Coordinates of C-alpha atoms and ligand atoms in Angstrom, one line a residue:
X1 CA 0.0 0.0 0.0
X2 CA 1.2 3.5 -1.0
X3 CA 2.2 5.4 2.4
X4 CA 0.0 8.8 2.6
X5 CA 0.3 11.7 4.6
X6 CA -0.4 11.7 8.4
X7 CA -4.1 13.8 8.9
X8 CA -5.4 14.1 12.1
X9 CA -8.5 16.7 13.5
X10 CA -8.1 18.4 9.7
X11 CA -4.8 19.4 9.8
X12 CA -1.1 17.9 9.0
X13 CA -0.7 15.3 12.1
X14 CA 2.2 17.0 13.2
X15 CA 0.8 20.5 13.3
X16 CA -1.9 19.1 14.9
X17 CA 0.5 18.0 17.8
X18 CA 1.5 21.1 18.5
X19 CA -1.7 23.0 18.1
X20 CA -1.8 24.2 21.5
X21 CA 1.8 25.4 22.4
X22 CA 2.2 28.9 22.9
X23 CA -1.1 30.4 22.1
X24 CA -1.5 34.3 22.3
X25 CA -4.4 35.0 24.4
X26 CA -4.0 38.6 23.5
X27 CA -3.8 38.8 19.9
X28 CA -5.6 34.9 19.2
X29 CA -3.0 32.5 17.3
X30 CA 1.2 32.2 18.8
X31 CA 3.5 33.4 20.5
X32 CA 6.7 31.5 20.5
X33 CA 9.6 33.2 21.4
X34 CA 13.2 31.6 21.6
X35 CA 14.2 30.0 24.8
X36 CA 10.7 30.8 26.2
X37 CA 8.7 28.1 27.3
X38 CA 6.5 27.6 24.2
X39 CA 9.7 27.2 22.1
X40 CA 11.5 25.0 24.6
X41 CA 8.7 22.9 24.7
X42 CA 8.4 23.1 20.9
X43 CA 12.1 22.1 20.5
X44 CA 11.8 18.8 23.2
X45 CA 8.5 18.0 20.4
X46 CA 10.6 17.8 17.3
X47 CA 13.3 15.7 19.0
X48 CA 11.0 13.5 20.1
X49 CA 8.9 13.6 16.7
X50 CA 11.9 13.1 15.1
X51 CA 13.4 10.3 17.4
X52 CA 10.1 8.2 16.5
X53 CA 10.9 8.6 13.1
X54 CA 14.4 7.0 13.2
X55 CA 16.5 10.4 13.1
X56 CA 19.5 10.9 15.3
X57 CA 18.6 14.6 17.0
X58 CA 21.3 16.9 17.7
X59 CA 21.8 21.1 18.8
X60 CA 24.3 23.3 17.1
X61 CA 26.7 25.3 18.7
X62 CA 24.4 28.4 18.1
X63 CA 20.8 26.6 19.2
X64 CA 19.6 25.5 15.6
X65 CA 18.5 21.9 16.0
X66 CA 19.1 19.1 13.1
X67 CA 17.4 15.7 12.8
X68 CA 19.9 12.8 10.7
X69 CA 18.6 10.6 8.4
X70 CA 21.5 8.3 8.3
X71 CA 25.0 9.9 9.2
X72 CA 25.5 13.5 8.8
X73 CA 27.0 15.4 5.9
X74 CA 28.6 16.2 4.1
X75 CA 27.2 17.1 0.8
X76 CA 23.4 16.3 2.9
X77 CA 20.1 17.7 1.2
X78 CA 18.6 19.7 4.4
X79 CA 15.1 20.7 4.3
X80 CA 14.0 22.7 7.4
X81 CA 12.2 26.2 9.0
X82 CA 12.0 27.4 12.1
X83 CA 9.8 27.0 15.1
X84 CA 9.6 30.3 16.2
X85 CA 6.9 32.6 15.9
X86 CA 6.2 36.5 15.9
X87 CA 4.0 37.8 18.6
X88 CA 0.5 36.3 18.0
X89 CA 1.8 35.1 14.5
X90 CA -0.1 32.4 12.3
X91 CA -0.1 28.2 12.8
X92 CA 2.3 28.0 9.7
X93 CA 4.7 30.7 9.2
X94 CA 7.8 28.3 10.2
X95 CA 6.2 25.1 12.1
X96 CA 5.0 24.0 8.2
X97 CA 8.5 23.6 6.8
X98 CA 9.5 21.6 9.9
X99 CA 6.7 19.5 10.2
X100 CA 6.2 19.1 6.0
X101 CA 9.9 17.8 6.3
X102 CA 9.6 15.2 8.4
X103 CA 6.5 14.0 6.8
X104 CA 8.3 13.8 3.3
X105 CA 10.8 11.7 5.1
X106 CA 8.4 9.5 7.4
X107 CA 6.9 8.9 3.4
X108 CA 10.0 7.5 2.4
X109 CA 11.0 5.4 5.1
X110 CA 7.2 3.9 5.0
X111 CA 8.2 2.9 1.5
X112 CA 11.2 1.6 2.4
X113 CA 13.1 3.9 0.5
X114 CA 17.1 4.3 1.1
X115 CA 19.1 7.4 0.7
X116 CA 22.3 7.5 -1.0
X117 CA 23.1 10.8 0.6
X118 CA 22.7 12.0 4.1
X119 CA 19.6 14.1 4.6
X120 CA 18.7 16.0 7.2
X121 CA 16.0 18.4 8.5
X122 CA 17.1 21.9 10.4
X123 CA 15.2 23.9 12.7
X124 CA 16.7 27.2 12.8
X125 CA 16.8 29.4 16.2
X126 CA 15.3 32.7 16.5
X127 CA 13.9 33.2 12.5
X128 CA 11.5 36.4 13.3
X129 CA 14.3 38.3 15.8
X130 CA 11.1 38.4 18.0
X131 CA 12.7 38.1 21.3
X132 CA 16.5 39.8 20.6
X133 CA 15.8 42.1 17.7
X134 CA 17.8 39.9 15.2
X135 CA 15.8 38.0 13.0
X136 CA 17.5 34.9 11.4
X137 CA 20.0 35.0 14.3
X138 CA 20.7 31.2 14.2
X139 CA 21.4 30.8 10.4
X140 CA 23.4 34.3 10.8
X141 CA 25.4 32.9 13.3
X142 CA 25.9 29.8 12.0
X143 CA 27.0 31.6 8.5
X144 CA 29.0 33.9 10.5
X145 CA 26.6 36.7 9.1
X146 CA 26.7 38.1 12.6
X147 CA 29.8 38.4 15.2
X148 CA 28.9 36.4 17.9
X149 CA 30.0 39.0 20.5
X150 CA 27.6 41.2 19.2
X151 CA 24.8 38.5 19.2
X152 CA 25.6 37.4 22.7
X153 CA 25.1 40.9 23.6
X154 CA 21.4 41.5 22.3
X155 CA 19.0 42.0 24.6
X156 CA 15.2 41.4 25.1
X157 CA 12.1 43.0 26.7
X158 CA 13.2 42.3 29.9
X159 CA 17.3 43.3 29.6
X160 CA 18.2 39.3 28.9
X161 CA 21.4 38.5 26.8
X162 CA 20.9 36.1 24.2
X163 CA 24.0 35.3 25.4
X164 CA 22.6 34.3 29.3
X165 CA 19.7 32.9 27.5
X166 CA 21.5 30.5 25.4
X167 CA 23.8 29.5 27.7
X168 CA 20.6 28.7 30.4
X169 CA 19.9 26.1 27.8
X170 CA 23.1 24.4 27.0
X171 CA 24.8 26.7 24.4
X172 CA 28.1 28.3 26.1
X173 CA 28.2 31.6 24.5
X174 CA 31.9 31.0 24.0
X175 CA 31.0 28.5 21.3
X176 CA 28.7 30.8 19.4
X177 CA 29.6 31.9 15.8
X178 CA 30.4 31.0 12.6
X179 CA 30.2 26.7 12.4
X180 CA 32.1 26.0 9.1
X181 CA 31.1 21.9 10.4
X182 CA 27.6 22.3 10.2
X183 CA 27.4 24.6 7.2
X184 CA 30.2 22.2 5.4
X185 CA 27.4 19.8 5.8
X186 CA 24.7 21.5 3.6
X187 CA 25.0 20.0 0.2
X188 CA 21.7 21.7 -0.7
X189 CA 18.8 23.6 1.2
X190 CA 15.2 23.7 0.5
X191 CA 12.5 25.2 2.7
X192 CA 8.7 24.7 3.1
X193 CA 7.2 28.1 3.9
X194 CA 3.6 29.4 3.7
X195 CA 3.3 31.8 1.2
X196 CA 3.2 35.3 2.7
X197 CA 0.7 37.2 0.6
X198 CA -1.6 36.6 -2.4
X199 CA 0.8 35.4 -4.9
X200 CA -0.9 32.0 -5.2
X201 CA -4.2 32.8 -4.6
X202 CA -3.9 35.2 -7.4
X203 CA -2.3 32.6 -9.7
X204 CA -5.1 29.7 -8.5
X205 CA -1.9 27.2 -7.6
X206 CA -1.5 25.5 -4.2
X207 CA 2.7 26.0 -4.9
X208 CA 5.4 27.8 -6.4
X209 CA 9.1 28.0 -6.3
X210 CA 10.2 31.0 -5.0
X211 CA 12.2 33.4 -7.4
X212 CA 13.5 36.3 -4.8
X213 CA 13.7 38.1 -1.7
X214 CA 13.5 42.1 -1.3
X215 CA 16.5 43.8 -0.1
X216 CA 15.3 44.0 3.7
X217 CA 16.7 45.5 7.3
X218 CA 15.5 46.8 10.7
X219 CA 15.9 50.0 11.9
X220 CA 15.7 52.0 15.7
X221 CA 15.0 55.5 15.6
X222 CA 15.2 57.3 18.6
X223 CA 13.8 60.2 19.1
X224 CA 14.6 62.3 22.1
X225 CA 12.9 65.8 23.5
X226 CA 12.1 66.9 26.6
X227 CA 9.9 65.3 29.5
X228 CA 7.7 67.0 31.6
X229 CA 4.7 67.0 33.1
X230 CA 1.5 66.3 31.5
X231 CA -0.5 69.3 33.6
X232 CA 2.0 72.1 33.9
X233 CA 3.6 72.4 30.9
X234 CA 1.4 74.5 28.2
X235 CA 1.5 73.2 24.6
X236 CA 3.1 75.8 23.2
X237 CA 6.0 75.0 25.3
X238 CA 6.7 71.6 24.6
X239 CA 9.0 69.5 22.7
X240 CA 7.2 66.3 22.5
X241 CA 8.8 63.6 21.4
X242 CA 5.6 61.4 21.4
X243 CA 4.3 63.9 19.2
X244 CA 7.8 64.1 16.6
X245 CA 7.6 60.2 16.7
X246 CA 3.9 60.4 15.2
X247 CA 4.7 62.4 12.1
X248 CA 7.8 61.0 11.4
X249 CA 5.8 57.7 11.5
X250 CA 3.5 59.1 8.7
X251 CA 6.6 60.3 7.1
X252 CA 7.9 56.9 7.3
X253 CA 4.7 55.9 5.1
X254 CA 4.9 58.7 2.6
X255 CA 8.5 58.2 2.1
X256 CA 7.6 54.3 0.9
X257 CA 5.0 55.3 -1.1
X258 CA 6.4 57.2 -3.6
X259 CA 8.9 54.7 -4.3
X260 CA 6.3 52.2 -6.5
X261 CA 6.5 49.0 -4.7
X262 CA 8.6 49.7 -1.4
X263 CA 7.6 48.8 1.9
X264 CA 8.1 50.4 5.1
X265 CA 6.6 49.8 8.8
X266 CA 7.1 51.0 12.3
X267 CA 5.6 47.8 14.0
X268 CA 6.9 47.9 17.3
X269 CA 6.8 51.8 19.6
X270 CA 8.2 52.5 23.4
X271 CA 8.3 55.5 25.2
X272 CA 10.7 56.6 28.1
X273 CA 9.0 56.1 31.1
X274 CA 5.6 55.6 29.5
X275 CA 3.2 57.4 31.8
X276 CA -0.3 58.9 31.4
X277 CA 0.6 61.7 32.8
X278 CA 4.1 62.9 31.7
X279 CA 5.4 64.2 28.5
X280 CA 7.8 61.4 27.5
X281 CA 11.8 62.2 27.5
X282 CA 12.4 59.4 24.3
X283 CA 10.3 57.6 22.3
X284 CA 11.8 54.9 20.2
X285 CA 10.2 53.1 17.1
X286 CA 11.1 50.2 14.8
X287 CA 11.5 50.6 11.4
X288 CA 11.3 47.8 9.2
X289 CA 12.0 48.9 5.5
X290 CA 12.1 46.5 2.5
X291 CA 12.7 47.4 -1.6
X292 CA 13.7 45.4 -4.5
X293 CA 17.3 46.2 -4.5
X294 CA 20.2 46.7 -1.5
X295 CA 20.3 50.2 -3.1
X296 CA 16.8 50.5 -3.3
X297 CA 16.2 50.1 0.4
X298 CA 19.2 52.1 1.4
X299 CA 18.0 55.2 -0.5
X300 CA 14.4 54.5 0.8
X301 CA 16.0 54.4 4.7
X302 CA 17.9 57.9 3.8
X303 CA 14.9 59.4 3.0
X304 CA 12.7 57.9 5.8
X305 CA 15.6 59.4 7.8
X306 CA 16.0 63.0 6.4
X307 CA 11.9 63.3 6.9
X308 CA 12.1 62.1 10.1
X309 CA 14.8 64.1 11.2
X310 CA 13.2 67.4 9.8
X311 CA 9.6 66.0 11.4
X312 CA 11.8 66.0 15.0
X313 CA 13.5 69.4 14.3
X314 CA 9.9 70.7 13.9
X315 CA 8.9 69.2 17.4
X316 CA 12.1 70.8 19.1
X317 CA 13.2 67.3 18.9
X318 CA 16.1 65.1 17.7
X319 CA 15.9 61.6 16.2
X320 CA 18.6 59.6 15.4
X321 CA 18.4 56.6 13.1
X322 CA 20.5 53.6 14.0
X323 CA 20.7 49.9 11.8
X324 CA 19.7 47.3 14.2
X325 CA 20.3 44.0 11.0
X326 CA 20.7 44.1 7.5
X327 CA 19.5 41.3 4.7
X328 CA 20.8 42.3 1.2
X329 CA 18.6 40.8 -1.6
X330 CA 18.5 37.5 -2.8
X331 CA 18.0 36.0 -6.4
X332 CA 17.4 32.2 -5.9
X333 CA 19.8 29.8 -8.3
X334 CA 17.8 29.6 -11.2
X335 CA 18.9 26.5 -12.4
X336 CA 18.1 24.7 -9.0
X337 CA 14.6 26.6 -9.2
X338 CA 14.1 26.0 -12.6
X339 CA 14.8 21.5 -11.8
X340 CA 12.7 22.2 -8.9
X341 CA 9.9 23.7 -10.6
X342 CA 9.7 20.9 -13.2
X343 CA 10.2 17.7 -11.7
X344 CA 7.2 19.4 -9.4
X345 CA 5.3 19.8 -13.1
X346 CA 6.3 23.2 -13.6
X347 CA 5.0 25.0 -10.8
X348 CA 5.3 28.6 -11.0
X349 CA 8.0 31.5 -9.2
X350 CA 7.3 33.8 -7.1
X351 CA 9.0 36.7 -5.3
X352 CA 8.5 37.4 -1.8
X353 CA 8.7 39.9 0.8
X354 CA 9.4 38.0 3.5
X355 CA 12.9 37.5 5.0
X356 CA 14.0 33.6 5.4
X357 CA 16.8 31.4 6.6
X358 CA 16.8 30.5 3.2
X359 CA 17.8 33.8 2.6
X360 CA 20.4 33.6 4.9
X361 CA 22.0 30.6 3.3
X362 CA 21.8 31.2 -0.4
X363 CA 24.8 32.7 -0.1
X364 CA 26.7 29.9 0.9
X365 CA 25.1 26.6 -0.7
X366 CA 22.8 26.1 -3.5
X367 CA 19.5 27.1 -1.7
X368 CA 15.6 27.1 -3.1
X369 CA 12.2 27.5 -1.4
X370 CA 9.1 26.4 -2.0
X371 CA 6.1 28.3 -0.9
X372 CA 2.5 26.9 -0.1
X373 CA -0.8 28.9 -0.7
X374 CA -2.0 30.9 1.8
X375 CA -5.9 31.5 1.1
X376 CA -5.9 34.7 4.0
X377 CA -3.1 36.5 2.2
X378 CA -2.2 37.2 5.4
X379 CA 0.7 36.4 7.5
X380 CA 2.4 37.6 10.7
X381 CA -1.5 37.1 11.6
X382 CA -3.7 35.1 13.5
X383 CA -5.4 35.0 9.8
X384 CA -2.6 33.3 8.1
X385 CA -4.1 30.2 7.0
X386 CA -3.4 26.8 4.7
X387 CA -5.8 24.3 3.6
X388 CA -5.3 20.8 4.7
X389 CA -4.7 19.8 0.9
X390 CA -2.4 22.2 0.1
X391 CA -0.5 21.4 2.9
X392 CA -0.6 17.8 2.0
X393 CA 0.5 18.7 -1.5
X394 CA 3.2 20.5 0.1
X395 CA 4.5 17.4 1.8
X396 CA 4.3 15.2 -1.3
X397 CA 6.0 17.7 -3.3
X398 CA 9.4 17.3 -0.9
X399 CA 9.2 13.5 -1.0
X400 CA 9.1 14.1 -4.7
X401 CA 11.7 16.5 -4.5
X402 CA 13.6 14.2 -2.5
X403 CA 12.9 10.7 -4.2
X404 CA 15.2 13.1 -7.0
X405 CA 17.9 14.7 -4.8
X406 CA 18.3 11.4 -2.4
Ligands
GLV1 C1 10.1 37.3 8.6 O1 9.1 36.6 8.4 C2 10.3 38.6 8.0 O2 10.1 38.7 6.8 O3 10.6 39.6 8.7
MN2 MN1 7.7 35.2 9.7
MN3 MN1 9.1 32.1 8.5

């Protein structure tokens, strides 16, 4: 009998398993934030899941975990995600690669199939920089896209080092950085990823390969003026820094959309001390800025800068703009998306928005993705959605993808 797909309740079995970790009772759908309990108890899941499937379970000097088929690299075809999630994010954006990967695999060992290369699939720490402002910070590290003194030294919310952090789970900080023994590993890397918008929907096709990734970064702009007291101080004597952060926040929209297709965001906003009653001394805001080319999205943060700056001034104010990461653009191997794309019956490209570990590690080792409709269009949401048989199509397109490469 021809193995199928593990379903259970409607949904891919494995997603299914961890359908109740780390749900947002704020926002609705997850929060799962690396080395917080949601994604510790996410990462003791996929060793187990992946123990029951025969594959030998291991954690990187940097926190990205790896599941063996057979003995590890080199030249291995890795397939992988990440577990992590942003704050109240959707059931897919990461957890389907993982979970679509082993399923692939648990399809082939059902049908008795042996690889002639290793294989293995990745989970990659820390993807959306939701807890230490970094995102990718596992496949960075690992790359040595990031200096591990300066990743050890992030800190979250609460003034916790991903350095402490790591360490409290087994990864001495001392041993972070570049790991030329895992990446010499890679032979190839594919991820699974729910598409991020309406390419699919628009194209009526449950997959695509995907063809490129804007030129992306995060920004923190401070903006500083002077506190004082909500009450006493009359308006015309003010120099608000709540109020310089609000239009340079529009300005940060304008700037974007005269540029055709750019994208810019302020997402995240915190004021210093953040009272009812007092006229803040700083207010800081993230920008997250995205265009098609690394000279694109430079020009686009100059401007965003100069109107913000000139917003402040007008306030009384100063803001200063300082680069917090930095993702050039990436242009997927054609040829590998191109043998991709056919052996999967010539599924279409698509670009993306959305930053990847993928990403990360097409600059090092022939790298593709393939991207599963989304029927919300929306991601980073609660809303983010897949059907049940696109996901399942998703999974039989690796084990196709594999039954080649394997
Ligand atoms: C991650 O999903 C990103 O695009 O920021
Ligand atoms: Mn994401
Ligand atoms: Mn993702």
């Amino acid at each position: 009998m021809t193995p199928t797909v593990a379903v259970t309740a409607g949904r891919l079995t494995g997603l299914h398993e961890i359908v109740d970790v780390g749900r947002d009772s704020r926002r609705g759908g997850y929060s799962r934030h690396v080395f917080q309990p949601a994604e510790l108890e996410l990462r003791a899941w996929f060793a187990e899941r992946a123990g029951r499937l025969g594959l030998h379970v291991e954690t990187d000097r940097n926190g990205n975990m790896w599941a063996w088929w057979g003995e590890p690299g080199p030249d291995a075809v890795v397939l992988g995600s990440h577990l992590d999630s942003v704050p109240g994010g959707g059931e897919f954006d990461g957890p389907l690669g993982v979970v679509s990967a082993l399923d692939a695999i648990a399809l082939l060992r059902a049908d008795g199939f042996a690889p002639s290369r290793p294989c293995a699939v990745v989970v990659f720490a820390e993807e959306e920089g939701s807890r230490f402002g970094v995102a990718c910070l596992g496949s960075r590290l690992m790359t040595g896209a990031i200096a591990p003194d300066r990743a050890g030294a992030l800190v979250d919310a609460d003034g916790i080092a991903f350095a402490d952090a790591a360490a409290a789970h087994g990864i001495p900080p001392r041993h972070l950085g570049r790991d030329d023994a895992a990446l010499g590993r890679i032979g190839l890397f594919l991820e699974l990823h729910v598409e991020q918008g309406r390419g699919l929907i628009d194209l009526d096709a449950p997959l695509a390969v995907a063809s490129s990734i804007l030129a992306h970064g995060r920004w923190r702009i401070d903006v500083a003026g002077e506190g004082n007291h909500a009450g006493a101080t009359r308006m015309a004597d003010r120099r608000d820094p709540m109020v310089a952060a609000a239009r340079g926040i529009i300005a940060v929209r304008a700037a974007a959309a005269v540029r055709g297709d750019d994208r810019a965001t302020v997402g995240r906003i915190s004021a210093v001390p953040g009272g009812t009653n007092v006229i803040p001394s700083v207010v800081t805001a993230w920008l997250d800025a995205r265009s098609a080319g690394d000279d694109d999205t430079r020009e686009l943060v100059a401007d965003i800068a100069a109107r913000v700056t000139a917003e402040a001034a007008d306030e009384g104010c100063t803001a200063t703009v300082t680069e917090e990461s930095w993702s050039g653009a990436v242009q997927f191997d054609p040829v590998l998306r191109e043998a991709l794309a056919s052996r999967l019956g010539g599924i279409p490209a698509l670009p993306t928005g959305a930053g990847h570990d993928a990403g990360v590690l097409a600059a090092h080792v022939p790298t593709a993705m393939l991207f599963v409709r989304n029927p919300s269009g929306v991601s980073h949401s609660p809303e983010e959605h897949a059907t049940l048989d696109d996901t399942v199509a998703g999974v039989v397109a690796l084990e196709q993808v594999l039954r080649g490469l394997l």
